[in-house]
Amino acid sequence: MDDEMAFHLDMATEENMQKGLSSEDARRRAKTDFGGIAQTKEACRDLWILEKINQFWKDFRNGFRQLNRFPSQSIISILSLAMAIGLFATFFSVIDKLLLSGMPFENPDELYYISWEASEGGFRPNISLQDFADFRKHQTSFTDIAAIRGAYITLNETGEMAYRYRSSMVSDNFMEVLRVKPLLGSGFQEGDSYSGGEMSIILNERIWEEQFNRDPDIIGKKVFTGDKHYTVRAIVSNSFRFLTGAVESWKGEIPRRVENMPRDGGIPTWLTYGRLKPGVSVDQAEADFKAIAASLKEQYPKINAGRDSLSIRPLIEYYISDNMRNLLVLLQVAVLVVLVGACINIAILRASQAANRISEFAARSALGASPRQVFNQIIIESLGIGFLSSIIGLSIALYGIRGAQWWMNNSVFWPSEITVELNRSALVVGLVLGILASVGASLLPAVKVYSLDIIKYLREGKGSVSSFTTGHLVRGFVITQVALSFAVLVGMFIMLQIFLNLNKNQLPYDPDDFLTAQMLFYPTSYPSVKERGAKMEEVLESMRAIPGVKNAAMSFRASLSNAYNGAAIIEGVVYQDQSDYPSLSCRVVTQDYFDMLNIKLLEGRLFTPFDTHDSNKVVIVNQAMAARFWPNESVIGKRIKNPENQFADEWMTIVGVIQNLPERGIRLLNTDVPCYYMLSRQHMLALWEVVLECTGDPEKYAQPMREALAKVDNSLGLMYIRPVKNDFGQQAFQLTFVTRLFLAFGAITFLLSLIGIYGLFSSYVSQRIREYCIRYALGANARNIWKMIAKQGAVLTAIGLLFGLVSGYGVFLLLKGVFPLFVYASHFYFLLALSLVATTAFAAIFFPARKAVTANIATVLRSD
Amino acid sequence: MAGKTNDLLQGALELLILRTLQNESRHGWGILKRIEQISKDELVIHQGSLYPALYRLEKNGDIKSAFGLSENNRKAKYYSLTKAGEKRLEQEMATWGKFARAVGLILKFA
């Protein structure tokens, strides 16, 4: 425009100069004659913009009118794309959080979990306090490292009844590393946990409320926890949890404990974590720690033998096991595949739809629409589909994530420090892919229309437009969809089976019937084996007397879901060193434990009243232990020692063999853990898990349980009362969550496949409707047409099912590999999946076929 | 320029432009000069309104434009009629003829 105006002014100037004006005057005159140059340019520009807007609006309306003209195809396209986008964004967000960092701490991806490298069994030992102190002193890779381990406190501030609360022992910097701000107070103070300084504690809101009636002046007050006085330094919200589960208080114990510890031993029980310095890689940090570990090994060869490699992993991996991570990665890939599949689906649908509408486009061109306008209309239609799908997809994702968060919040099993939110890049990827698929699919027909020779087309008909048929593509994709939906269904059924049978088939008892709580004897209370054994029996009797309680038993330290790790010395085996002792699972239980839990005795006998505190020590082993140490011989009468308890020197005689139980939580792998069971009254132990077998809802027995204990001894508090099923749920929370994710994924994918199959079939049939009508016109009857369509559909479905069978079997093998205990071959899944997919395919053929059969031949052929 | 007609009826400018372009393509300045020349300088187009009219006609598909060299060898934008423009010119000329005749009759006999 500028050039044009400049040319005009030059010409006018030239003319004025010819009339005798000076060049300056001529120019001025030209400008005056022209009027406002700027206004003229503006007016032209306005016209241009207005024109563009009008054009766009026209194309837009046209596009939407077209969407409305083919409602079923439009709905199918929009719905499946929206579902795929929603599924992708939701799953990607949830999984991304689980795989990376879902913890509500500042920059959670900087937090790492430090442990010794995995030993044989895949179990990563934590760090001993002494080693922690050295690492903390010498390391340079983290801004700081902190340590935490589980503990307990007893509080009786109200003076009514002693309450036990779950607590943690922590290093004095534990909140600083997490960058957590308390509700009240400011956290541990300088010098708090050193000798000579104060012992300090952080409480959560619940303790603050229950024990101190929300006293606003609580900070700085001293509380007595059963053995020591602590100064309250801060109150944190109830939702604050970290690593040690539903803990309600945190005692600042490090470095005071380290100062008092000799360097010749150390139990690796401290969970150690740190915040990596910006710019430092994990490899650098590992090298840093390895160097420190090497010097520790040299200094303290006895306790650090074999420990020279450390593992530094993102903190979130502490919650999600490798097994689960692999599954989640698999799921993430599957979700991406589904999204791409849905995009291809839409692409084929749109392409075939555009191909069917080529006459319409030709007609529009003939009526004066420019090729550009027709091109624009096709693109805008696709953009409309992409746009609508995006909005619906976004809503699905938002609700999906809200649903996932709701489930997590309402699950007692879920570590509440893990939260999810919508991952924006996942959403953007979903939206862009969706719109690209939709627009991209229309591009080919649109380009065709652009270069369409209308005269030739109108003269020669459809045949003149080559390579427009998408028949092969549609057939191929029908087959793929059928196969995919079959495989997904098989996977879903297997997951459903896992989900339903999670606790059921491994336990001889129903965990839903049991209530459990912890109880602790102080070293001063009942200091002899005899006294303590008698007191324990008294407590159990008092609990059995609660109306509705069928039985009661105790197990040392360990809940029903998990035995603790213990070594054993087998008589007759020579060990070079302590580290040669086999590491097993073990329990110390009261006499009735096996009866109450319905555990099957396979050989010998259970504990009897004749096994007393001063009789020969007895032990019962499980089948896995018998098979491992005494294969092909009777184990009764064999002897073992437990090198870790106070009677380490006394041999215990094996009196019975019982069935294997999942002593390390619900098993995912087909490995039975060797375990041995000692008798409670022959050992002097402090922390007991009291288990009640109840009639009806176990949770209602919590208060009666407290009262029953108070009757025997008011100083013994019960803590952490919870239904046993929670422990199993906690154990299996990852599995429960992943199976649910898989189920949701399966359901949505199956639905998408159904929509896809229907859409593809209907597009396949509608592409051939002209052919059917010509056959009709040539004398075929409705029956022939039905038969023809049904045959074509059946062939495609059969081929799809064949591929489906193969891929379904692949899914079965894959899941069997991951969950060998839960997945067993069943023809039932395959038959059910087969009949479901076949029915769907039949429905998908039926409706388009009916449309074809009932089509008005004259209309179809005329419109062609 | 007293006494010269420069208030064209709305739509008339577009008709004049189309007619000017009927036989050969011209640039904006050329169109202006041609109208002045034929009307013996009686019709003077307001130069500022010529270009919006040209844009309107172009967007409407009545004329199309292409760059070429002017008589003094300068780059200039040349306009020419499209088929739609030819058709429109024909219609508009007929309408204008009827209109002019009707107005003439009224002025003469009323």
mmCIF file of C-alpha atoms in Angstrom, chain A residues 534-834:
data_model
loop_
_atom_site.group_PDB
_atom_site.id
_atom_site.type_symbol
_atom_site.label_atom_id
_atom_site.label_comp_id
_atom_site.label_asym_id
_atom_site.label_seq_id
_atom_site.Cartn_x
_atom_site.Cartn_y
_atom_site.Cartn_z
ATOM 1 C CA ALA A 534 1.995 -63.042 83.491
ATOM 2 C CA LYS A 535 1.030 -59.393 82.942
ATOM 3 C CA MET A 536 0.651 -59.995 79.203
ATOM 4 C CA GLU A 537 -1.652 -62.914 79.871
ATOM 5 C CA GLU A 538 -3.651 -60.722 82.250
ATOM 6 C CA VAL A 539 -3.998 -58.015 79.572
ATOM 7 C CA LEU A 540 -5.173 -60.603 77.030
ATOM 8 C CA GLU A 541 -7.702 -62.045 79.464
ATOM 9 C CA SER A 542 -9.069 -58.577 80.147
ATOM 10 C CA MET A 543 -9.442 -57.988 76.419
ATOM 11 C CA ARG A 544 -11.082 -61.337 75.767
ATOM 12 C CA ALA A 545 -13.674 -60.326 78.317
ATOM 13 C CA ILE A 546 -14.832 -57.415 76.127
ATOM 14 C CA PRO A 547 -18.271 -58.386 74.818
ATOM 15 C CA GLY A 548 -17.988 -59.184 71.110
ATOM 16 C CA VAL A 549 -14.288 -59.991 71.203
ATOM 17 C CA LYS A 550 -13.712 -63.613 70.238
ATOM 18 C CA ASN A 551 -10.038 -63.885 70.941
ATOM 19 C CA ALA A 552 -6.900 -61.862 71.606
ATOM 20 C CA ALA A 553 -3.190 -62.455 71.012
ATOM 21 C CA MET A 554 0.043 -60.518 70.816
ATOM 22 C CA SER A 555 2.969 -60.395 68.445
ATOM 23 C CA PHE A 556 6.222 -58.657 69.257
ATOM 24 C CA ARG A 557 6.652 -55.342 67.430
ATOM 25 C CA ALA A 558 5.274 -56.604 64.159
ATOM 26 C CA SER A 559 1.754 -56.084 62.874
ATOM 27 C CA LEU A 560 -0.097 -58.961 61.211
ATOM 28 C CA SER A 561 0.960 -57.798 57.772
ATOM 29 C CA ASN A 562 4.697 -57.728 58.397
ATOM 30 C CA ALA A 563 7.041 -59.807 60.528
ATOM 31 C CA TYR A 564 10.325 -58.179 61.412
ATOM 32 C CA ASN A 565 13.728 -59.052 60.021
ATOM 33 C CA GLY A 566 15.879 -61.232 62.183
ATOM 34 C CA ALA A 567 18.929 -63.366 61.800
ATOM 35 C CA ALA A 568 19.201 -67.020 62.874
ATOM 36 C CA ILE A 569 21.972 -69.404 63.766
ATOM 37 C CA ILE A 570 21.275 -72.932 62.574
ATOM 38 C CA GLU A 571 22.762 -75.672 64.702
ATOM 39 C CA GLY A 572 25.500 -77.534 62.882
ATOM 40 C CA VAL A 573 26.311 -74.756 60.446
ATOM 41 C CA VAL A 574 29.650 -72.977 60.773
ATOM 42 C CA TYR A 575 29.595 -69.232 60.321
ATOM 43 C CA GLN A 576 32.749 -67.161 59.748
ATOM 44 C CA ASP A 577 31.225 -63.955 60.822
ATOM 45 C CA GLN A 578 27.988 -62.366 62.040
ATOM 46 C CA SER A 579 27.299 -61.213 58.518
ATOM 47 C CA ASP A 580 27.072 -64.869 57.439
ATOM 48 C CA TYR A 581 23.959 -65.461 59.556
ATOM 49 C CA PRO A 582 20.972 -65.968 57.290
ATOM 50 C CA SER A 583 18.579 -63.032 57.367
ATOM 51 C CA LEU A 584 15.015 -64.246 57.920
ATOM 52 C CA SER A 585 11.666 -63.022 59.091
ATOM 53 C CA CYS A 586 10.665 -63.688 62.664
ATOM 54 C CA ARG A 587 7.984 -63.079 65.229
ATOM 55 C CA VAL A 588 7.541 -63.537 68.941
ATOM 56 C CA VAL A 589 3.916 -64.445 69.605
ATOM 57 C CA THR A 590 1.607 -65.444 72.442
ATOM 58 C CA GLN A 591 0.413 -69.016 72.681
ATOM 59 C CA ASP A 592 -2.999 -68.422 71.043
ATOM 60 C CA TYR A 593 -1.683 -66.549 68.031
ATOM 61 C CA PHE A 594 -1.875 -69.511 65.615
ATOM 62 C CA ASP A 595 -5.306 -70.675 66.719
ATOM 63 C CA MET A 596 -6.773 -67.216 66.523
ATOM 64 C CA LEU A 597 -5.514 -66.692 62.983
ATOM 65 C CA ASN A 598 -6.531 -70.160 61.853
ATOM 66 C CA ILE A 599 -2.961 -70.973 60.792
ATOM 67 C CA LYS A 600 -2.517 -74.538 59.671
ATOM 68 C CA LEU A 601 -0.079 -76.796 61.554
ATOM 69 C CA LEU A 602 1.707 -79.106 59.120
ATOM 70 C CA GLU A 603 3.986 -81.061 61.426
ATOM 71 C CA GLY A 604 4.708 -81.381 65.154
ATOM 72 C CA ARG A 605 2.774 -79.230 67.607
ATOM 73 C CA LEU A 606 1.901 -75.617 68.445
ATOM 74 C CA PHE A 607 2.908 -73.888 71.719
ATOM 75 C CA THR A 608 1.281 -75.332 74.848
ATOM 76 C CA PRO A 609 0.940 -74.213 78.492
ATOM 77 C CA PHE A 610 3.825 -76.578 79.255
ATOM 78 C CA ASP A 611 6.168 -74.260 77.386
ATOM 79 C CA THR A 612 6.854 -71.906 80.286
ATOM 80 C CA HIS A 613 9.304 -69.097 80.944
ATOM 81 C CA ASP A 614 11.784 -71.456 82.545
ATOM 82 C CA SER A 615 11.308 -74.555 80.410
ATOM 83 C CA ASN A 616 13.442 -75.259 77.337
ATOM 84 C CA LYS A 617 13.006 -72.573 74.717
ATOM 85 C CA VAL A 618 10.802 -73.651 71.820
ATOM 86 C CA VAL A 619 10.277 -72.302 68.316
ATOM 87 C CA ILE A 620 7.936 -72.979 65.397
ATOM 88 C CA VAL A 621 9.066 -72.511 61.794
ATOM 89 C CA ASN A 622 7.180 -72.103 58.567
ATOM 90 C CA GLN A 623 7.321 -74.465 55.641
ATOM 91 C CA ALA A 624 9.656 -72.200 53.653
ATOM 92 C CA MET A 625 12.183 -72.188 56.489
ATOM 93 C CA ALA A 626 11.995 -75.949 56.916
ATOM 94 C CA ALA A 627 12.478 -76.452 53.190
ATOM 95 C CA ARG A 628 15.394 -74.035 53.023
ATOM 96 C CA PHE A 629 17.502 -75.356 55.898
ATOM 97 C CA TRP A 630 16.421 -78.992 56.273
ATOM 98 C CA PRO A 631 15.221 -80.180 52.891
ATOM 99 C CA ASN A 632 14.095 -83.812 52.840
ATOM 100 C CA GLU A 633 14.280 -84.356 56.591
ATOM 101 C CA SER A 634 12.073 -83.768 59.576
ATOM 102 C CA VAL A 635 12.788 -80.484 61.327
ATOM 103 C CA ILE A 636 11.198 -81.387 64.646
ATOM 104 C CA GLY A 637 13.886 -81.363 67.304
ATOM 105 C CA LYS A 638 16.322 -79.296 65.251
ATOM 106 C CA ARG A 639 17.680 -76.256 67.034
ATOM 107 C CA ILE A 640 18.280 -72.609 66.168
ATOM 108 C CA LYS A 641 19.401 -69.480 68.009
ATOM 109 C CA ASN A 642 18.309 -65.887 67.626
ATOM 110 C CA PRO A 643 21.596 -63.931 67.871
ATOM 111 C CA GLU A 644 19.850 -60.627 68.451
ATOM 112 C CA ASN A 645 17.804 -61.000 71.593
ATOM 113 C CA GLN A 646 18.781 -61.184 75.218
ATOM 114 C CA PHE A 647 18.806 -64.996 75.183
ATOM 115 C CA ALA A 648 21.106 -65.153 72.201
ATOM 116 C CA ASP A 649 23.113 -67.981 73.676
ATOM 117 C CA GLU A 650 20.188 -70.340 74.282
ATOM 118 C CA TRP A 651 19.211 -72.893 71.678
ATOM 119 C CA MET A 652 15.536 -72.999 70.759
ATOM 120 C CA THR A 653 14.090 -76.359 69.750
ATOM 121 C CA ILE A 654 11.766 -76.559 66.772
ATOM 122 C CA VAL A 655 8.487 -78.154 67.874
ATOM 123 C CA GLY A 656 6.256 -77.513 64.864
ATOM 124 C CA VAL A 657 5.986 -76.488 61.209
ATOM 125 C CA ILE A 658 3.205 -74.222 60.010
ATOM 126 C CA GLN A 659 2.007 -73.068 56.617
ATOM 127 C CA ASN A 660 3.665 -70.138 54.846
ATOM 128 C CA LEU A 661 2.083 -66.742 55.388
ATOM 129 C CA PRO A 662 2.713 -63.441 53.676
ATOM 130 C CA GLU A 663 4.987 -62.191 56.416
ATOM 131 C CA ARG A 664 6.322 -59.271 54.424
ATOM 132 C CA GLY A 665 3.030 -57.795 53.356
ATOM 133 C CA ILE A 666 0.863 -59.060 50.577
ATOM 134 C CA ARG A 667 3.192 -60.772 48.211
ATOM 135 C CA LEU A 668 3.449 -59.672 44.642
ATOM 136 C CA LEU A 669 6.057 -62.231 43.820
ATOM 137 C CA ASN A 670 5.936 -65.925 44.212
ATOM 138 C CA THR A 671 8.492 -66.067 46.966
ATOM 139 C CA ASP A 672 7.706 -67.486 50.374
ATOM 140 C CA VAL A 673 9.709 -65.879 53.107
ATOM 141 C CA PRO A 674 11.323 -68.226 55.663
ATOM 142 C CA CYS A 675 10.046 -67.209 59.074
ATOM 143 C CA TYR A 676 10.300 -68.523 62.634
ATOM 144 C CA TYR A 677 8.021 -67.915 65.611
ATOM 145 C CA MET A 678 9.192 -67.690 69.207
ATOM 146 C CA LEU A 679 6.995 -67.872 72.290
ATOM 147 C CA SER A 680 6.330 -64.564 74.051
ATOM 148 C CA ARG A 681 6.648 -65.742 77.649
ATOM 149 C CA GLN A 682 10.128 -67.105 77.036
ATOM 150 C CA HIS A 683 11.492 -63.714 75.961
ATOM 151 C CA MET A 684 11.770 -60.317 77.570
ATOM 152 C CA LEU A 685 10.441 -57.793 75.075
ATOM 153 C CA ALA A 686 8.892 -54.343 75.322
ATOM 154 C CA LEU A 687 6.792 -53.358 72.308
ATOM 155 C CA TRP A 688 3.789 -55.528 71.504
ATOM 156 C CA GLU A 689 1.136 -55.530 68.862
ATOM 157 C CA VAL A 690 -2.149 -56.536 70.521
ATOM 158 C CA VAL A 691 -4.586 -58.134 68.069
ATOM 159 C CA LEU A 692 -8.300 -58.666 68.734
ATOM 160 C CA GLU A 693 -10.604 -60.911 66.769
ATOM 161 C CA CYS A 694 -13.923 -59.084 66.764
ATOM 162 C CA THR A 695 -17.527 -59.651 65.812
ATOM 163 C CA GLY A 696 -18.715 -56.883 63.483
ATOM 164 C CA ASP A 697 -16.880 -53.658 62.778
ATOM 165 C CA PRO A 698 -13.501 -53.884 64.545
ATOM 166 C CA GLU A 699 -13.164 -50.101 64.884
ATOM 167 C CA LYS A 700 -15.906 -49.895 67.484
ATOM 168 C CA TYR A 701 -13.758 -51.922 69.900
ATOM 169 C CA ALA A 702 -11.069 -49.215 70.158
ATOM 170 C CA GLN A 703 -12.407 -47.574 73.308
ATOM 171 C CA PRO A 704 -13.329 -50.855 75.082
ATOM 172 C CA MET A 705 -9.783 -52.022 74.268
ATOM 173 C CA ARG A 706 -8.284 -48.956 75.957
ATOM 174 C CA GLU A 707 -10.517 -49.429 78.978
ATOM 175 C CA ALA A 708 -9.681 -53.123 79.248
ATOM 176 C CA LEU A 709 -5.990 -52.269 79.332
ATOM 177 C CA ALA A 710 -6.493 -49.450 81.839
ATOM 178 C CA LYS A 711 -8.194 -51.976 84.164
ATOM 179 C CA VAL A 712 -4.990 -54.023 84.252
ATOM 180 C CA ASP A 713 -2.481 -51.169 84.308
ATOM 181 C CA ASN A 714 -3.287 -47.496 83.723
ATOM 182 C CA SER A 715 0.309 -46.654 82.882
ATOM 183 C CA LEU A 716 0.353 -48.897 79.812
ATOM 184 C CA GLY A 717 -1.131 -46.834 76.992
ATOM 185 C CA LEU A 718 -2.420 -48.218 73.712
ATOM 186 C CA MET A 719 -1.342 -46.424 70.612
ATOM 187 C CA TYR A 720 -1.985 -46.589 66.935
ATOM 188 C CA ILE A 721 -5.240 -48.509 67.181
ATOM 189 C CA ARG A 722 -6.381 -49.455 63.676
ATOM 190 C CA PRO A 723 -8.165 -52.250 61.819
ATOM 191 C CA VAL A 724 -5.770 -54.909 60.550
ATOM 192 C CA LYS A 725 -7.112 -54.467 57.034
ATOM 193 C CA ASN A 726 -5.485 -50.992 57.045
ATOM 194 C CA ASP A 727 -2.084 -52.566 57.482
ATOM 195 C CA PHE A 728 -2.654 -54.788 54.497
ATOM 196 C CA GLY A 729 -4.122 -51.881 52.601
ATOM 197 C CA GLN A 730 -1.075 -49.826 53.461
ATOM 198 C CA GLN A 731 1.131 -52.613 52.226
ATOM 199 C CA ALA A 732 -0.797 -52.910 49.037
ATOM 200 C CA PHE A 733 -1.686 -49.269 48.501
ATOM 201 C CA GLN A 734 0.548 -49.027 45.468
ATOM 202 C CA LEU A 735 -0.952 -52.126 44.013
ATOM 203 C CA THR A 736 -4.487 -50.978 44.779
ATOM 204 C CA PHE A 737 -3.770 -47.638 43.223
ATOM 205 C CA VAL A 738 -2.118 -49.048 40.150
ATOM 206 C CA THR A 739 -4.872 -51.631 39.613
ATOM 207 C CA ARG A 740 -7.441 -48.856 39.903
ATOM 208 C CA LEU A 741 -5.506 -46.747 37.429
ATOM 209 C CA PHE A 742 -5.375 -49.714 35.078
ATOM 210 C CA LEU A 743 -9.072 -50.369 35.498
ATOM 211 C CA ALA A 744 -9.960 -46.756 34.765
ATOM 212 C CA PHE A 745 -7.602 -46.773 31.813
ATOM 213 C CA GLY A 746 -9.064 -50.036 30.539
ATOM 214 C CA ALA A 747 -12.636 -48.829 30.851
ATOM 215 C CA ILE A 748 -11.974 -45.592 28.993
ATOM 216 C CA THR A 749 -9.865 -47.252 26.346
ATOM 217 C CA PHE A 750 -12.506 -49.895 25.782
ATOM 218 C CA LEU A 751 -15.155 -47.205 25.428
ATOM 219 C CA LEU A 752 -12.922 -45.344 22.994
ATOM 220 C CA SER A 753 -12.435 -48.513 20.994
ATOM 221 C CA LEU A 754 -16.183 -49.056 20.862
ATOM 222 C CA ILE A 755 -16.738 -45.548 19.577
ATOM 223 C CA GLY A 756 -13.859 -46.053 17.175
ATOM 224 C CA ILE A 757 -15.175 -49.355 15.837
ATOM 225 C CA TYR A 758 -18.631 -47.908 15.354
ATOM 226 C CA GLY A 759 -17.312 -44.760 13.675
ATOM 227 C CA LEU A 760 -15.029 -46.683 11.359
ATOM 228 C CA PHE A 761 -17.663 -49.220 10.391
ATOM 229 C CA SER A 762 -20.214 -46.576 9.702
ATOM 230 C CA SER A 763 -17.736 -44.628 7.618
ATOM 231 C CA TYR A 764 -16.780 -47.851 5.804
ATOM 232 C CA VAL A 765 -20.406 -48.611 5.022
ATOM 233 C CA SER A 766 -21.256 -45.053 4.044
ATOM 234 C CA GLN A 767 -18.341 -44.995 1.630
ATOM 235 C CA ARG A 768 -19.806 -48.000 -0.079
ATOM 236 C CA ILE A 769 -23.424 -46.992 0.090
ATOM 237 C CA ARG A 770 -23.382 -46.020 -3.593
ATOM 238 C CA GLU A 771 -22.117 -49.484 -4.481
ATOM 239 C CA TYR A 772 -24.908 -51.094 -2.425
ATOM 240 C CA CYS A 773 -27.504 -48.932 -4.105
ATOM 241 C CA ILE A 774 -26.233 -49.827 -7.555
ATOM 242 C CA ARG A 775 -26.421 -53.498 -6.566
ATOM 243 C CA TYR A 776 -29.967 -52.838 -5.411
ATOM 244 C CA ALA A 777 -30.773 -51.185 -8.676
ATOM 245 C CA LEU A 778 -29.305 -54.167 -10.486
ATOM 246 C CA GLY A 779 -31.639 -56.538 -8.674
ATOM 247 C CA ALA A 780 -30.026 -57.456 -5.358
ATOM 248 C CA ASN A 781 -32.493 -57.595 -2.471
ATOM 249 C CA ALA A 782 -32.178 -56.341 1.117
ATOM 250 C CA ARG A 783 -31.138 -59.806 2.254
ATOM 251 C CA ASN A 784 -28.215 -59.882 -0.157
ATOM 252 C CA ILE A 785 -27.068 -56.456 0.947
ATOM 253 C CA TRP A 786 -27.361 -57.442 4.613
ATOM 254 C CA LYS A 787 -25.393 -60.548 3.938
ATOM 255 C CA MET A 788 -22.749 -58.674 2.062
ATOM 256 C CA ILE A 789 -22.229 -56.062 4.763
ATOM 257 C CA ALA A 790 -22.368 -58.651 7.537
ATOM 258 C CA LYS A 791 -19.808 -60.760 5.727
ATOM 259 C CA GLN A 792 -17.457 -57.845 5.238
ATOM 260 C CA GLY A 793 -17.908 -56.863 8.896
ATOM 261 C CA ALA A 794 -17.474 -60.417 10.126
ATOM 262 C CA VAL A 795 -14.258 -60.896 8.176
ATOM 263 C CA LEU A 796 -12.774 -57.688 9.561
ATOM 264 C CA THR A 797 -13.905 -58.556 13.095
ATOM 265 C CA ALA A 798 -12.546 -62.094 12.829
ATOM 266 C CA ILE A 799 -9.148 -60.877 11.675
ATOM 267 C CA GLY A 800 -9.193 -58.278 14.454
ATOM 268 C CA LEU A 801 -10.088 -60.909 17.039
ATOM 269 C CA LEU A 802 -7.277 -63.122 15.825
ATOM 270 C CA PHE A 803 -4.783 -60.333 16.390
ATOM 271 C CA GLY A 804 -6.636 -59.580 19.626
ATOM 272 C CA LEU A 805 -6.124 -63.138 20.869
ATOM 273 C CA VAL A 806 -2.407 -62.866 20.273
ATOM 274 C CA SER A 807 -2.080 -59.443 21.901
ATOM 275 C CA GLY A 808 -4.469 -60.450 24.723
ATOM 276 C CA TYR A 809 -2.232 -63.406 25.445
ATOM 277 C CA GLY A 810 0.713 -61.007 25.438
ATOM 278 C CA VAL A 811 -1.057 -58.850 28.023
ATOM 279 C CA PHE A 812 -1.774 -61.939 30.095
ATOM 280 C CA LEU A 813 1.892 -63.006 30.019
ATOM 281 C CA LEU A 814 3.025 -59.497 30.887
ATOM 282 C CA LEU A 815 0.721 -59.222 33.890
ATOM 283 C CA LYS A 816 1.506 -62.772 34.927
ATOM 284 C CA GLY A 817 5.172 -61.765 34.962
ATOM 285 C CA VAL A 818 4.464 -58.811 37.229
ATOM 286 C CA PHE A 819 1.873 -60.430 39.503
ATOM 287 C CA PRO A 820 2.608 -64.145 39.399
ATOM 288 C CA LEU A 821 0.553 -64.820 42.502
ATOM 289 C CA PHE A 822 -2.625 -63.210 41.338
ATOM 290 C CA VAL A 823 -2.857 -63.973 37.678
ATOM 291 C CA TYR A 824 -3.827 -67.395 36.512
ATOM 292 C CA ALA A 825 -4.902 -68.455 33.057
ATOM 293 C CA SER A 826 -8.614 -68.521 32.607
ATOM 294 C CA HIS A 827 -10.565 -69.254 29.454
ATOM 295 C CA PHE A 828 -13.285 -67.247 31.068
ATOM 296 C CA TYR A 829 -11.555 -63.887 30.456
ATOM 297 C CA PHE A 830 -10.902 -64.703 26.885
ATOM 298 C CA LEU A 831 -14.422 -65.974 26.230
ATOM 299 C CA LEU A 832 -15.982 -62.978 27.927
ATOM 300 C CA ALA A 833 -13.756 -60.547 26.049
ATOM 301 C CA LEU A 834 -14.476 -62.414 22.831
#
